[in-house]
Coordinates of C-alpha atoms in Angstrom, one line a residue:
Chain A
D1 CA -5.5 -30.0 13.5
V2 CA -7.0 -28.6 10.4
K3 CA -8.9 -31.0 8.3
V4 CA -9.5 -30.7 4.6
T5 CA -11.9 -33.2 3.3
Q6 CA -12.4 -34.1 -0.4
S7 CA -15.7 -35.8 -1.2
S8 CA -14.4 -38.6 -3.3
R9 CA -11.1 -40.5 -3.4
Y10 CA -11.7 -42.0 -6.9
L11 CA -14.1 -40.9 -9.6
V12 CA -14.7 -42.2 -13.1
K13 CA -16.7 -40.0 -15.4
R14 CA -17.6 -40.0 -19.1
T15 CA -16.4 -37.5 -21.6
G16 CA -18.8 -34.5 -21.8
E17 CA -20.2 -35.0 -18.3
K18 CA -20.3 -32.1 -15.8
V19 CA -18.2 -33.0 -12.8
F20 CA -18.3 -31.6 -9.4
L21 CA -15.4 -32.0 -6.9
E22 CA -16.1 -30.9 -3.4
C23 CA -13.7 -29.7 -0.7
V24 CA -14.5 -28.8 2.9
Q25 CA -12.2 -27.4 5.6
D26 CA -13.0 -27.1 9.2
M27 CA -10.8 -24.3 10.4
D28 CA -12.3 -21.1 9.1
H29 CA -9.5 -20.5 6.7
E30 CA -9.8 -17.6 4.3
N31 CA -7.9 -19.2 1.4
M32 CA -8.7 -22.3 -0.5
F33 CA -7.0 -23.8 -3.6
W34 CA -7.5 -26.4 -6.3
Y35 CA -4.5 -28.0 -7.8
R36 CA -4.0 -30.8 -10.3
Q37 CA -1.0 -33.1 -10.1
D38 CA 0.4 -35.0 -13.0
P39 CA 3.6 -37.0 -13.2
G40 CA 6.6 -34.8 -14.0
L41 CA 4.5 -31.6 -13.9
G42 CA 4.3 -31.0 -10.2
L43 CA 1.4 -29.1 -8.7
R44 CA -0.4 -26.8 -11.0
L45 CA -2.9 -24.3 -9.6
I46 CA -6.2 -24.2 -11.3
Y47 CA -8.1 -21.7 -9.2
F48 CA -8.0 -20.2 -5.7
S49 CA -10.4 -18.3 -3.5
Y50 CA -9.4 -15.8 -0.8
D51 CA -12.9 -15.2 0.5
V52 CA -16.5 -16.2 0.0
K53 CA -17.6 -15.6 -3.5
M54 CA -14.1 -14.4 -4.4
K55 CA -11.9 -16.3 -6.9
E56 CA -8.8 -15.9 -8.8
K57 CA -7.6 -17.9 -11.8
G58 CA -4.4 -19.9 -11.4
D59 CA -2.1 -21.1 -14.1
I60 CA -4.5 -23.6 -15.8
P61 CA -8.1 -22.5 -15.4
E62 CA -9.3 -23.5 -18.9
G63 CA -12.1 -26.0 -18.7
Y64 CA -12.7 -25.4 -15.1
S65 CA -14.8 -23.2 -12.9
V66 CA -15.2 -22.9 -9.1
S67 CA -17.7 -21.9 -6.6
R68 CA -17.3 -20.7 -3.0
E69 CA -20.7 -19.9 -1.5
K70 CA -19.7 -20.7 2.0
K71 CA -16.3 -20.1 3.7
E72 CA -15.7 -23.8 4.5
R73 CA -16.6 -25.2 1.0
F74 CA -14.8 -24.8 -2.3
S75 CA -16.1 -26.6 -5.3
L76 CA -14.3 -27.3 -8.6
I77 CA -16.4 -27.8 -11.6
L78 CA -15.4 -29.4 -14.9
E79 CA -18.0 -28.0 -17.2
S80 CA -17.6 -30.7 -19.9
A81 CA -15.1 -33.4 -18.8
S82 CA -12.4 -34.4 -21.3
T83 CA -9.9 -37.2 -21.2
N84 CA -7.0 -34.7 -20.8
Q85 CA -8.6 -33.8 -17.5
T86 CA -7.8 -37.2 -16.1
S87 CA -5.6 -36.4 -13.1
M88 CA -5.2 -36.2 -9.4
Y89 CA -7.0 -33.2 -8.0
L90 CA -5.8 -31.7 -4.6
C91 CA -7.6 -29.2 -2.5
A92 CA -5.8 -27.1 0.0
S93 CA -6.6 -24.4 2.6
H94 CA -4.6 -21.8 4.4
E95 CA -5.1 -19.1 6.9
R96 CA -3.9 -16.1 5.0
R97 CA -2.6 -14.1 8.0
G98 CA -1.2 -17.2 9.7
F99 CA 2.4 -18.4 9.9
G100 CA 2.3 -21.8 8.3
G101 CA 1.7 -23.8 5.2
Y102 CA -1.1 -25.2 3.3
T103 CA -3.2 -28.1 4.5
F104 CA -4.0 -30.5 1.7
G105 CA -6.9 -32.9 1.3
S106 CA -6.2 -36.5 0.4
G107 CA -6.9 -35.9 -3.2
T108 CA -9.5 -37.1 -5.8
R109 CA -8.2 -39.3 -8.6
L110 CA -10.5 -38.5 -11.5
T111 CA -10.5 -40.6 -14.6
V112 CA -12.4 -39.4 -17.7
V113 CA -13.3 -42.1 -20.1
Chain B
G1 CA 4.5 -14.8 -11.4
Q2 CA 7.0 -16.2 -9.0
Q3 CA 9.0 -19.1 -10.2
V4 CA 11.0 -21.6 -8.1
M5 CA 13.2 -24.1 -9.8
Q6 CA 13.9 -27.3 -8.0
I7 CA 16.7 -29.8 -8.7
P8 CA 17.2 -32.6 -9.1
Q9 CA 13.9 -34.0 -10.4
Y10 CA 14.8 -37.6 -9.2
Q11 CA 17.3 -38.9 -6.8
H12 CA 18.0 -42.6 -6.0
V13 CA 20.1 -43.3 -2.9
Q14 CA 21.0 -46.4 -0.9
E15 CA 19.7 -46.4 2.7
G16 CA 22.2 -44.6 4.9
E17 CA 23.4 -42.2 2.2
D18 CA 22.7 -38.5 2.4
F19 CA 20.2 -36.6 0.1
T20 CA 19.9 -33.0 -0.8
T21 CA 17.4 -31.1 -2.9
Y22 CA 17.8 -27.5 -4.0
C23 CA 15.4 -24.7 -4.7
N24 CA 16.4 -21.6 -6.6
S25 CA 14.7 -18.3 -7.5
S26 CA 15.8 -15.4 -9.7
T27 CA 14.1 -13.0 -7.3
T28 CA 14.3 -12.4 -3.5
L29 CA 11.8 -14.5 -1.6
S30 CA 9.9 -13.4 1.5
N31 CA 9.9 -16.9 2.8
I32 CA 10.1 -20.5 1.5
Q33 CA 8.2 -23.5 2.6
W34 CA 8.9 -27.3 2.2
Y35 CA 6.5 -30.1 1.8
K36 CA 6.7 -33.9 1.6
Q37 CA 4.4 -36.1 -0.3
R38 CA 4.6 -39.8 0.3
P39 CA 3.8 -42.2 -2.5
G40 CA 0.0 -42.3 -2.9
G41 CA -0.4 -39.4 -0.4
H42 CA -0.8 -35.7 -0.4
P43 CA 1.7 -33.0 0.3
V44 CA 2.3 -32.3 4.0
F45 CA 3.8 -29.1 5.2
L46 CA 7.2 -29.6 6.8
I47 CA 8.6 -26.1 7.6
Q48 CA 8.8 -22.5 6.7
L49 CA 12.0 -20.4 6.6
V50 CA 11.8 -16.6 6.8
K51 CA 15.1 -15.1 7.7
S52 CA 18.2 -14.7 5.6
G53 CA 20.7 -17.5 6.3
E54 CA 18.2 -19.3 8.5
V55 CA 18.9 -23.0 9.3
K56 CA 16.4 -25.3 10.9
K57 CA 16.6 -28.9 11.8
Q58 CA 14.0 -31.6 12.2
K59 CA 15.8 -34.7 13.3
R60 CA 17.8 -35.9 10.3
L61 CA 16.4 -33.1 8.0
T62 CA 18.2 -29.8 7.8
F63 CA 16.6 -26.8 6.0
Q64 CA 18.6 -23.8 4.9
F65 CA 17.6 -20.5 3.4
G66 CA 20.3 -18.6 1.5
E67 CA 21.8 -15.3 2.6
A68 CA 20.3 -13.6 -0.4
K69 CA 16.9 -15.3 0.2
K70 CA 17.1 -16.6 -3.4
N71 CA 17.7 -20.3 -2.7
S72 CA 17.0 -23.0 -0.2
S73 CA 18.0 -26.6 0.4
L74 CA 16.7 -29.6 2.3
H75 CA 19.3 -32.1 3.4
I76 CA 18.5 -35.5 4.8
T77 CA 21.3 -37.3 6.7
A78 CA 21.5 -41.0 6.6
T79 CA 18.3 -41.6 4.6
Q80 CA 15.9 -44.3 5.7
T81 CA 13.2 -46.0 3.7
T82 CA 10.6 -43.9 5.5
D83 CA 12.1 -40.8 3.7
V84 CA 10.8 -42.0 0.4
G85 CA 8.6 -39.5 -1.3
T86 CA 8.6 -36.3 -3.3
Y87 CA 9.8 -33.1 -1.6
F88 CA 8.5 -29.8 -2.8
C89 CA 9.6 -26.3 -2.1
A90 CA 7.2 -23.4 -2.4
A91 CA 7.4 -19.6 -2.2
P92 CA 4.7 -16.9 -2.0
D93 CA 3.7 -14.7 -4.8
R94 CA 5.7 -11.5 -4.7
G95 CA 3.8 -8.4 -4.0
S96 CA 0.6 -10.2 -3.2
T97 CA -1.0 -10.6 0.2
L98 CA -3.5 -13.2 -1.0
G99 CA -1.3 -16.2 0.1
R100 CA -0.8 -17.9 -3.1
L101 CA 2.3 -20.2 -3.2
Y102 CA 4.4 -21.2 -6.2
F103 CA 5.6 -24.8 -6.0
G104 CA 8.7 -26.2 -7.4
R105 CA 8.3 -29.4 -9.5
G106 CA 9.6 -31.5 -6.7
T107 CA 12.4 -34.0 -6.1
Q108 CA 11.3 -37.6 -6.0
L109 CA 13.5 -39.5 -3.6
T110 CA 13.8 -43.3 -3.8
V111 CA 15.7 -45.1 -1.1
W112 CA 17.1 -48.6 -1.7
P113 CA 17.4 -50.8 1.3

């Protein structure tokens, strides 16, 4: 089975800090995604990447950037963390030409204080 | 972008009752996917429907794709406490081969014993 691993389950950061969330997948998938999930708002796409060094903005990219230097790793960067970025962050990967759904990581619960 | 509307947002049922969640789009969908997220967990891919009028079953779960490929439903017969969670539908971005999905906001199912 595909495994998507997020580096931290829980994180607490201070306002203004630069925060890195890491995601690694082990099945050579082309596509990787970062979502945030907030109660009542569902899954909102922040950024996605369809190849190494390639990225596309999702619906809420403001305040975030991403990096994909290697196919298996997709990093989400909060340039200057703010309290309204307190959320659950979910990474997912997908084989673009495959028949099947996304595989999600277990999520990182980020609290910005 | 593609939008999928999902209703209801919440559903509370007694164990043994049936449950249905609906997903609707104003445009024709190439396919639709369903995910389940247990409380405290991450979304897990359940199934993908591709053909017009398609019906698929997974034990007590029945998934349908409408004839016009603009709507879909997930029906659970005789709910159990293990069915608790949030169910999401998701559809791909029209006209794009990049593999991005648009998620509905989900239906949160609570089952009373």
